[in-house]
Tab-separated table of N, CA and C in Angstrom:
chain	number	residue	atom	x	y	z
A	1	UNK	N	-8.556	-9.296	-10.560
A	1	UNK	CA	-7.748	-8.201	-9.805
A	1	UNK	C	-6.644	-8.388	-9.229
A	2	UNK	N	-5.778	-7.412	-9.018
A	2	UNK	CA	-4.431	-7.970	-8.568
A	2	UNK	C	-4.050	-7.088	-7.315
A	3	UNK	N	-2.521	-7.517	-7.116
A	3	UNK	CA	-1.860	-6.442	-6.025
A	3	UNK	C	-2.099	-4.964	-6.390
A	4	UNK	N	-1.930	-4.853	-7.691
A	4	UNK	CA	-1.798	-3.370	-7.613
A	4	UNK	C	-3.265	-2.510	-7.638
A	5	UNK	N	-4.422	-3.312	-7.794
A	5	UNK	CA	-5.636	-3.142	-7.798
A	5	UNK	C	-5.703	-3.068	-6.209
A	6	UNK	N	-5.356	-3.826	-5.737
A	6	UNK	CA	-5.536	-3.742	-3.949
A	6	UNK	C	-4.377	-2.566	-2.908
A	7	UNK	N	-3.421	-2.139	-3.737
A	7	UNK	CA	-2.759	-1.061	-3.545
A	7	UNK	C	-3.382	-0.093	-3.449
A	8	UNK	N	-4.142	0.120	-4.614
A	8	UNK	CA	-4.820	1.329	-5.024
A	8	UNK	C	-5.947	1.320	-4.350
A	9	UNK	N	-6.292	0.075	-4.166
A	9	UNK	CA	-7.732	0.457	-2.941
A	9	UNK	C	-7.291	0.951	-1.581
A	10	UNK	N	-6.136	0.340	-0.880
A	10	UNK	CA	-5.687	1.038	0.314
A	10	UNK	C	-5.284	2.268	-0.171
A	11	UNK	N	-4.654	2.974	-1.052
A	11	UNK	CA	-4.571	4.090	-1.164
A	11	UNK	C	-5.881	5.077	-0.826
A	12	UNK	N	-6.803	4.537	-1.359
A	12	UNK	CA	-8.156	5.233	-1.473
A	12	UNK	C	-8.863	5.138	0.066
A	13	UNK	N	-8.032	4.112	0.437
A	13	UNK	CA	-9.102	4.091	1.974
A	13	UNK	C	-8.542	5.087	2.840
A	14	UNK	N	-7.219	5.157	2.381
A	14	UNK	CA	-6.443	6.132	3.559
A	14	UNK	C	-6.276	7.535	3.084
A	15	UNK	N	-6.818	7.774	1.945
A	15	UNK	CA	-7.247	9.002	1.656
A	15	UNK	C	-8.528	9.661	2.081
A	16	UNK	N	-9.937	8.389	2.243
A	16	UNK	CA	-10.503	8.703	2.819
A	16	UNK	C	-10.616	8.913	4.212
A	17	UNK	N	-9.933	8.275	4.979
A	17	UNK	CA	-10.065	8.215	6.265
A	17	UNK	C	-9.041	9.537	6.879
A	18	UNK	N	-8.373	10.170	5.754
A	18	UNK	CA	-7.756	11.487	6.165
A	18	UNK	C	-8.835	12.762	5.772
A	19	UNK	N	-9.081	12.712	4.614
A	19	UNK	CA	-10.575	13.582	3.886
A	19	UNK	C	-11.369	13.660	4.716
A	20	UNK	N	-11.939	12.445	4.609
A	20	UNK	CA	-13.416	12.040	5.267
A	20	UNK	C	-13.397	11.333	6.319
A	21	UNK	N	-12.815	11.216	7.647
A	21	UNK	CA	-12.648	10.375	8.863
A	21	UNK	C	-14.002	9.703	9.289
A	22	UNK	N	-14.703	11.046	9.172
A	22	UNK	CA	-16.315	10.247	9.522
A	22	UNK	C	-16.732	9.242	8.757
A	23	UNK	N	-16.599	9.097	7.787
A	23	UNK	CA	-16.686	8.223	7.043
A	23	UNK	C	-16.049	6.221	7.282
A	24	UNK	N	-15.398	6.351	8.094
A	24	UNK	CA	-14.609	5.176	8.467
A	24	UNK	C	-15.226	4.947	9.647
A	25	UNK	N	-15.874	3.838	9.905
A	25	UNK	CA	-16.204	2.908	10.804
A	25	UNK	C	-16.213	1.568	10.555
A	26	UNK	N	-17.017	0.910	11.795
A	26	UNK	CA	-16.685	-0.650	11.595
A	26	UNK	C	-17.480	-1.255	10.546
A	27	UNK	N	-18.407	-0.950	10.048
A	27	UNK	CA	-19.051	-1.324	8.725
A	27	UNK	C	-18.659	-0.792	7.303
A	28	UNK	N	-17.890	0.591	7.075
A	28	UNK	CA	-17.528	0.900	6.101
A	28	UNK	C	-16.185	0.183	5.879
A	29	UNK	N	-15.156	-0.176	7.121
A	29	UNK	CA	-13.813	-1.054	7.289
A	29	UNK	C	-14.185	-2.392	6.765
A	30	UNK	N	-15.260	-3.172	7.363
A	30	UNK	CA	-15.969	-4.063	6.605
A	30	UNK	C	-16.335	-4.506	5.342
A	31	UNK	N	-16.681	-3.433	4.840
A	31	UNK	CA	-17.164	-3.715	3.568
A	31	UNK	C	-15.956	-3.180	2.465
A	32	UNK	N	-15.276	-2.506	3.037
A	32	UNK	CA	-13.907	-2.378	2.313
A	32	UNK	C	-13.158	-3.458	2.071
A	33	UNK	N	-12.751	-4.129	3.308
A	33	UNK	CA	-12.005	-5.283	3.613
A	33	UNK	C	-12.520	-6.642	2.914
A	34	UNK	N	-14.046	-6.713	2.545
A	34	UNK	CA	-14.367	-7.637	2.019
A	34	UNK	C	-14.203	-7.231	-0.123
A	35	UNK	N	-14.302	-5.778	-0.142
A	35	UNK	CA	-14.057	-5.880	-1.741
A	35	UNK	C	-12.352	-6.352	-1.725
A	36	UNK	N	-11.469	-5.995	-0.667
A	36	UNK	CA	-10.054	-6.035	-0.804
A	36	UNK	C	-9.772	-7.474	-1.105
A	37	UNK	N	-10.029	-7.924	-0.155
A	37	UNK	CA	-9.955	-9.294	-0.324
A	37	UNK	C	-10.489	-10.237	-1.720
A	38	UNK	N	-11.400	-9.768	-2.410
A	38	UNK	CA	-11.768	-10.311	-3.866
A	38	UNK	C	-10.334	-9.640	-4.362
A	39	UNK	N	-10.320	-8.720	-4.301
A	39	UNK	CA	-8.863	-8.348	-5.072
A	39	UNK	C	-7.913	-8.713	-5.253
A	40	UNK	N	-7.503	-9.785	-3.967
A	40	UNK	CA	-6.294	-10.654	-3.938
A	40	UNK	C	-6.510	-12.141	-4.034
A	41	UNK	N	-7.599	-11.875	-4.148
A	41	UNK	CA	-8.083	-13.311	-4.057
A	41	UNK	C	-8.373	-14.231	-2.933
A	42	UNK	N	-8.293	-13.803	-1.871
A	42	UNK	CA	-8.005	-14.068	-0.622
A	42	UNK	C	-6.928	-15.124	0.020
A	43	UNK	N	-5.976	-14.349	-0.295
A	43	UNK	CA	-4.756	-15.006	-0.248
A	43	UNK	C	-4.253	-14.551	0.768
A	44	UNK	N	-3.931	-15.615	2.027
A	44	UNK	CA	-3.600	-15.313	3.250
A	44	UNK	C	-2.302	-14.409	3.540
A	45	UNK	N	-1.329	-14.445	2.873
A	45	UNK	CA	-0.345	-13.250	2.999
A	45	UNK	C	-1.045	-11.853	2.920
A	46	UNK	N	-1.643	-11.653	1.466
A	46	UNK	CA	-2.348	-10.462	0.878
A	46	UNK	C	-3.238	-9.959	2.149
A	47	UNK	N	-4.118	-10.991	2.859
A	47	UNK	CA	-4.953	-10.479	3.610
A	47	UNK	C	-4.304	-9.972	4.838
A	48	UNK	N	-3.445	-10.510	5.436
A	48	UNK	CA	-2.454	-9.884	6.234
A	48	UNK	C	-2.036	-8.370	6.345
A	49	UNK	N	-1.725	-8.103	4.974
A	49	UNK	CA	-1.295	-6.922	4.520
A	49	UNK	C	-2.553	-5.884	4.774
A	50	UNK	N	-3.267	-6.591	3.919
A	50	UNK	CA	-4.970	-5.575	4.101
A	50	UNK	C	-5.660	-5.525	5.588
A	51	UNK	N	-5.285	-6.312	6.498
A	51	UNK	CA	-5.754	-6.093	7.701
A	51	UNK	C	-5.004	-4.945	8.241
A	52	UNK	N	-3.420	-5.203	8.303
A	52	UNK	CA	-2.616	-4.031	8.527
A	52	UNK	C	-3.129	-2.444	8.105
A	53	UNK	N	-3.196	-2.754	6.667
A	53	UNK	CA	-4.219	-1.243	5.934
A	53	UNK	C	-5.616	-0.845	6.900
A	54	UNK	N	-6.199	-1.675	7.293
A	54	UNK	CA	-7.585	-1.361	8.074
A	54	UNK	C	-7.119	-0.997	9.227
A	55	UNK	N	-5.995	-1.573	10.025
A	55	UNK	CA	-5.417	-1.035	11.019
A	55	UNK	C	-5.024	0.542	11.042
A	56	UNK	N	-4.202	0.719	10.100
A	56	UNK	CA	-3.701	2.255	10.029
A	56	UNK	C	-4.696	3.362	9.216
A	57	UNK	N	-5.790	2.559	8.944
A	57	UNK	CA	-7.127	3.509	8.305
A	57	UNK	C	-7.658	3.844	9.835
A	58	UNK	N	-7.818	2.746	10.555
A	58	UNK	CA	-8.473	3.870	11.917
A	58	UNK	C	-7.671	4.788	12.479
A	59	UNK	N	-6.474	4.561	12.705
A	59	UNK	CA	-5.700	5.284	13.470
A	59	UNK	C	-5.565	6.769	12.588
A	60	UNK	N	-5.377	6.602	11.253
A	60	UNK	CA	-5.552	7.982	10.145
A	60	UNK	C	-6.973	8.523	10.680
A	61	UNK	N	-7.889	7.897	10.492
A	61	UNK	CA	-9.607	8.704	10.928
A	61	UNK	C	-9.352	9.125	11.991
A	62	UNK	N	-9.027	8.431	13.494
A	62	UNK	CA	-9.068	8.892	14.608
A	62	UNK	C	-8.349	10.032	14.615
A	63	UNK	N	-7.045	10.092	14.063
A	63	UNK	CA	-6.418	11.280	14.266
A	63	UNK	C	-7.124	12.520	13.495
A	64	UNK	N	-7.342	12.202	11.959
A	64	UNK	CA	-8.008	13.345	11.539
A	64	UNK	C	-9.278	13.546	11.783
A	65	UNK	N	-10.158	12.726	12.686
A	65	UNK	CA	-11.306	13.192	13.328
A	65	UNK	C	-11.317	14.530	13.878
A	66	UNK	N	-10.201	15.088	14.485
A	66	UNK	CA	-10.435	16.379	15.009
A	66	UNK	C	-9.683	17.482	13.927
A	67	UNK	N	-10.710	18.425	13.761
A	67	UNK	CA	-10.000	19.443	12.809
A	67	UNK	C	-8.491	19.821	13.189
A	68	UNK	N	-7.424	19.472	11.455
A	68	UNK	CA	-6.384	20.027	11.286
A	68	UNK	C	-6.199	20.981	10.350
A	69	UNK	N	-4.766	21.241	10.163
A	69	UNK	CA	-4.304	22.429	9.022
A	69	UNK	C	-4.536	21.466	8.276
A	70	UNK	N	-4.777	22.340	6.941
A	70	UNK	CA	-5.002	21.798	5.813
A	70	UNK	C	-3.814	21.539	4.867
A	71	UNK	N	-3.390	19.711	4.280
A	71	UNK	CA	-2.488	19.279	4.004
A	71	UNK	C	-2.294	19.626	2.294
A	72	UNK	N	-1.203	19.943	2.132
A	72	UNK	CA	-1.119	19.759	0.520
A	72	UNK	C	-1.354	18.485	-0.204
A	73	UNK	N	-1.279	17.457	0.247
A	73	UNK	CA	-1.614	16.729	-0.165
A	73	UNK	C	-1.999	15.352	0.730
A	74	UNK	N	-3.132	14.600	0.652
A	74	UNK	CA	-3.469	13.310	1.393
A	74	UNK	C	-2.230	12.606	1.982
A	75	UNK	N	-1.300	12.137	0.980
A	75	UNK	CA	-0.403	11.398	1.367
A	75	UNK	C	0.736	11.771	2.507
A	76	UNK	N	0.564	13.435	2.647
A	76	UNK	CA	1.335	14.100	3.515
A	76	UNK	C	0.773	13.409	5.203
A	77	UNK	N	-0.466	12.974	5.033
A	77	UNK	CA	-1.539	12.884	6.240
A	77	UNK	C	-0.927	11.373	6.846
A	78	UNK	N	-0.615	10.700	6.022
A	78	UNK	CA	0.053	9.287	6.112
A	78	UNK	C	1.309	9.464	6.979
A	79	UNK	N	2.416	10.622	6.304
A	79	UNK	CA	3.527	10.360	6.448
A	79	UNK	C	3.534	11.124	7.984
A	80	UNK	N	2.641	12.250	8.346
A	80	UNK	CA	2.473	13.103	9.643
A	80	UNK	C	2.206	11.969	10.358
A	81	UNK	N	1.154	11.169	10.389
A	81	UNK	CA	0.747	10.485	11.613
A	81	UNK	C	1.735	8.864	11.737
A	82	UNK	N	2.154	8.359	10.799
A	82	UNK	CA	2.903	6.903	10.905
A	82	UNK	C	3.767	6.899	9.999
A	83	UNK	N	4.674	8.124	9.325
A	83	UNK	CA	5.619	7.856	8.628
A	83	UNK	C	5.560	6.670	7.607
A	84	UNK	N	6.603	6.228	7.576
A	84	UNK	CA	7.124	5.052	6.367
A	84	UNK	C	6.281	3.842	6.667
A	85	UNK	N	6.024	3.523	7.994
A	85	UNK	CA	5.162	2.297	8.355
A	85	UNK	C	3.848	2.431	7.998
A	86	UNK	N	3.493	3.301	7.750
A	86	UNK	CA	1.897	3.532	7.148
A	86	UNK	C	1.886	3.205	5.687
A	87	UNK	N	3.509	3.105	4.871
A	87	UNK	CA	2.991	2.726	3.800
A	87	UNK	C	3.154	1.249	3.302
A	88	UNK	N	3.750	0.463	4.545
A	88	UNK	CA	4.224	-0.926	4.601
A	88	UNK	C	3.226	-1.639	4.136
A	89	UNK	N	1.579	-1.851	4.462
A	89	UNK	CA	1.041	-2.578	3.655
A	89	UNK	C	0.825	-2.734	2.273
A	90	UNK	N	0.920	-1.485	1.388
A	90	UNK	CA	0.740	-1.503	0.277
A	90	UNK	C	2.196	-2.446	-0.493
A	91	UNK	N	3.226	-1.961	0.132
A	91	UNK	CA	4.953	-2.731	-0.513
A	91	UNK	C	4.534	-4.094	0.060
A	92	UNK	N	3.895	-4.288	0.927
A	92	UNK	CA	3.808	-6.311	1.033
A	92	UNK	C	2.821	-6.605	0.217
A	93	UNK	N	1.597	-5.777	-0.537
A	93	UNK	CA	1.029	-6.822	-1.529
A	93	UNK	C	1.709	-6.722	-2.565
A	94	UNK	N	2.377	-5.578	-3.111
A	94	UNK	CA	2.892	-6.104	-4.392
A	94	UNK	C	4.248	-6.683	-4.369
A	95	UNK	N	4.800	-6.751	-3.653
A	95	UNK	CA	5.961	-7.406	-3.273
A	95	UNK	C	5.860	-9.103	-3.246
A	96	UNK	N	4.586	-9.213	-2.683
A	96	UNK	CA	4.120	-10.666	-2.801
A	96	UNK	C	3.789	-11.101	-3.811
A	97	UNK	N	2.932	-10.398	-4.540
A	97	UNK	CA	2.796	-11.004	-6.043
A	97	UNK	C	3.867	-11.076	-6.871
A	98	UNK	N	4.560	-9.707	-6.819
A	98	UNK	CA	5.969	-9.819	-7.672
A	98	UNK	C	6.626	-10.955	-7.484
A	99	UNK	N	6.575	-11.565	-6.139
A	99	UNK	CA	7.965	-12.814	-5.917
A	99	UNK	C	6.840	-14.028	-6.501
A	100	UNK	N	5.486	-14.024	-6.642
A	100	UNK	CA	5.380	-14.867	-7.408
A	100	UNK	C	4.852	-14.915	-8.999
A	101	UNK	N	4.548	-13.985	-8.926
A	101	UNK	CA	4.557	-13.680	-10.760
A	101	UNK	C	5.321	-12.146	-11.142
A	102	UNK	N	6.576	-12.505	-11.498
A	102	UNK	CA	6.911	-10.973	-11.504
A	102	UNK	C	6.841	-10.629	-12.793
A	103	UNK	N	6.541	-9.000	-12.905
A	103	UNK	CA	6.119	-8.817	-14.305
A	103	UNK	C	6.745	-7.417	-13.994
A	104	UNK	N	6.432	-6.586	-15.275
A	104	UNK	CA	6.915	-4.824	-15.286
A	104	UNK	C	6.250	-4.005	-14.537
A	105	UNK	N	4.977	-4.246	-14.513
A	105	UNK	CA	4.257	-3.017	-13.756
A	105	UNK	C	4.395	-3.269	-12.207
A	106	UNK	N	4.459	-4.700	-11.841
A	106	UNK	CA	4.761	-5.065	-10.601
A	106	UNK	C	6.230	-4.603	-10.356
A	107	UNK	N	6.874	-4.908	-11.229
A	107	UNK	CA	8.426	-4.448	-10.551
A	107	UNK	C	8.852	-2.819	-10.515
A	108	UNK	N	7.849	-2.054	-11.234
A	108	UNK	CA	8.116	-0.408	-10.923
A	108	UNK	C	7.128	-0.178	-10.002
A	109	UNK	N	6.044	-1.015	-9.401
A	109	UNK	CA	5.537	-0.720	-8.121
A	109	UNK	C	6.059	-0.855	-6.791
A	110	UNK	N	6.837	-2.057	-6.946
A	110	UNK	CA	7.886	-2.528	-5.693
A	110	UNK	C	8.705	-1.337	-5.525
A	111	UNK	N	9.359	-0.937	-6.898
A	111	UNK	CA	10.499	-0.025	-6.742
A	111	UNK	C	9.854	1.428	-5.982
A	112	UNK	N	8.371	1.744	-6.396
A	112	UNK	CA	8.033	2.974	-5.732
A	112	UNK	C	7.524	3.087	-4.558
A	113	UNK	N	6.848	1.947	-4.112
A	113	UNK	CA	6.646	1.306	-3.061
A	113	UNK	C	7.891	1.428	-1.950
A	114	UNK	N	9.015	0.521	-2.265
A	114	UNK	CA	10.053	0.550	-1.330
A	114	UNK	C	10.648	1.626	-0.968
A	115	UNK	N	10.763	2.502	-1.941
A	115	UNK	CA	11.466	4.105	-1.957
A	115	UNK	C	10.395	4.883	-0.701
A	116	UNK	N	9.288	4.605	-0.870
A	116	UNK	CA	8.045	5.122	0.356
A	116	UNK	C	8.305	4.555	1.667
A	117	UNK	N	8.580	3.547	1.778
A	117	UNK	CA	8.820	2.569	3.327
A	117	UNK	C	10.270	2.686	4.012
A	118	UNK	N	11.490	2.745	2.761
A	118	UNK	CA	12.472	2.576	3.180
A	118	UNK	C	13.499	3.878	2.704
A	119	UNK	N	13.056	4.514	2.353
A	119	UNK	CA	13.913	5.816	2.169
A	119	UNK	C	14.961	5.536	0.789
A	120	UNK	N	15.205	4.436	0.410
A	120	UNK	CA	16.416	3.790	-0.796
A	120	UNK	C	15.428	3.326	-1.495
A	121	UNK	N	16.342	3.383	-2.661
A	121	UNK	CA	15.903	3.096	-4.126
A	121	UNK	C	16.358	1.612	-4.204
A	122	UNK	N	15.217	0.802	-4.800
A	122	UNK	CA	15.441	-0.877	-4.904
A	122	UNK	C	15.605	-1.022	-6.606
A	123	UNK	N	16.783	-1.698	-6.708
A	123	UNK	CA	17.004	-1.779	-8.333
A	123	UNK	C	16.963	-0.344	-9.163
A	124	UNK	N	17.560	0.249	-8.675
A	124	UNK	CA	17.536	1.564	-8.948
A	124	UNK	C	18.789	1.928	-10.161
A	125	UNK	N	18.121	1.934	-11.412
A	125	UNK	CA	18.619	2.233	-12.526
A	125	UNK	C	18.522	0.515	-13.230
A	126	UNK	N	17.907	-0.295	-12.885
A	126	UNK	CA	17.623	-1.139	-13.511
A	126	UNK	C	16.190	-1.561	-14.114
A	127	UNK	N	16.259	-1.765	-15.309
A	127	UNK	CA	14.681	-2.478	-16.020
A	127	UNK	C	14.485	-3.475	-15.802
A	128	UNK	N	13.166	-3.780	-15.616
A	128	UNK	CA	12.489	-5.295	-15.444
A	128	UNK	C	13.314	-6.182	-16.394
A	129	UNK	N	13.358	-6.054	-17.361
A	129	UNK	CA	14.073	-6.852	-18.499
A	129	UNK	C	15.242	-7.355	-18.100
A	130	UNK	N	16.136	-6.093	-17.543
A	130	UNK	CA	17.583	-6.614	-17.157
A	130	UNK	C	17.673	-7.652	-15.825
A	131	UNK	N	16.526	-7.081	-14.980
A	131	UNK	CA	16.556	-7.740	-13.837
A	131	UNK	C	16.165	-9.430	-14.287
A	132	UNK	N	15.163	-9.254	-15.143
A	132	UNK	CA	14.697	-10.622	-15.394
A	132	UNK	C	15.773	-11.661	-16.017
A	133	UNK	N	16.499	-11.062	-17.258
A	133	UNK	CA	17.682	-11.269	-17.543
A	133	UNK	C	18.536	-12.160	-16.532
A	134	UNK	N	19.019	-11.291	-15.606
A	134	UNK	CA	20.186	-11.855	-14.719
A	134	UNK	C	19.166	-12.792	-13.818
A	135	UNK	N	18.021	-12.943	-13.593
A	135	UNK	CA	17.604	-14.089	-12.741
A	135	UNK	C	17.610	-15.618	-13.625
A	136	UNK	N	17.498	-15.315	-15.022
A	136	UNK	CA	17.698	-16.786	-16.007
A	136	UNK	C	18.785	-17.009	-16.271
A	137	UNK	N	19.958	-16.415	-15.780
A	137	UNK	CA	20.858	-17.433	-16.264
A	137	UNK	C	21.582	-18.488	-15.625
């Protein structure tokens, strides 16, 4: 598994924390953390990002444990509670793996996650091949 898989796991955790906050308890988070750590191979930096995601999920589940108006999309719930800060763990996951082993999928994931956290484009209009060629000069 990869950081992309781990970022997807974080998205799933957040979704569950917002849509089914009663399912988020210490046991569920411990089980999730074990699965997520396996996805990133117990990497220390990645583990820090996953622990941050658990803290975010706790905040989300606490907030949404009180009935709220229906959201158009669960992602709006992250934005409502934490704003861009809520998306930092996923960016950290993909950025760390991209630094170690750059690839086109990770490049696109960093671009997408960077935009969600910083509200600006990263490498706008640049393809992975162009980026890679510029680094090999």
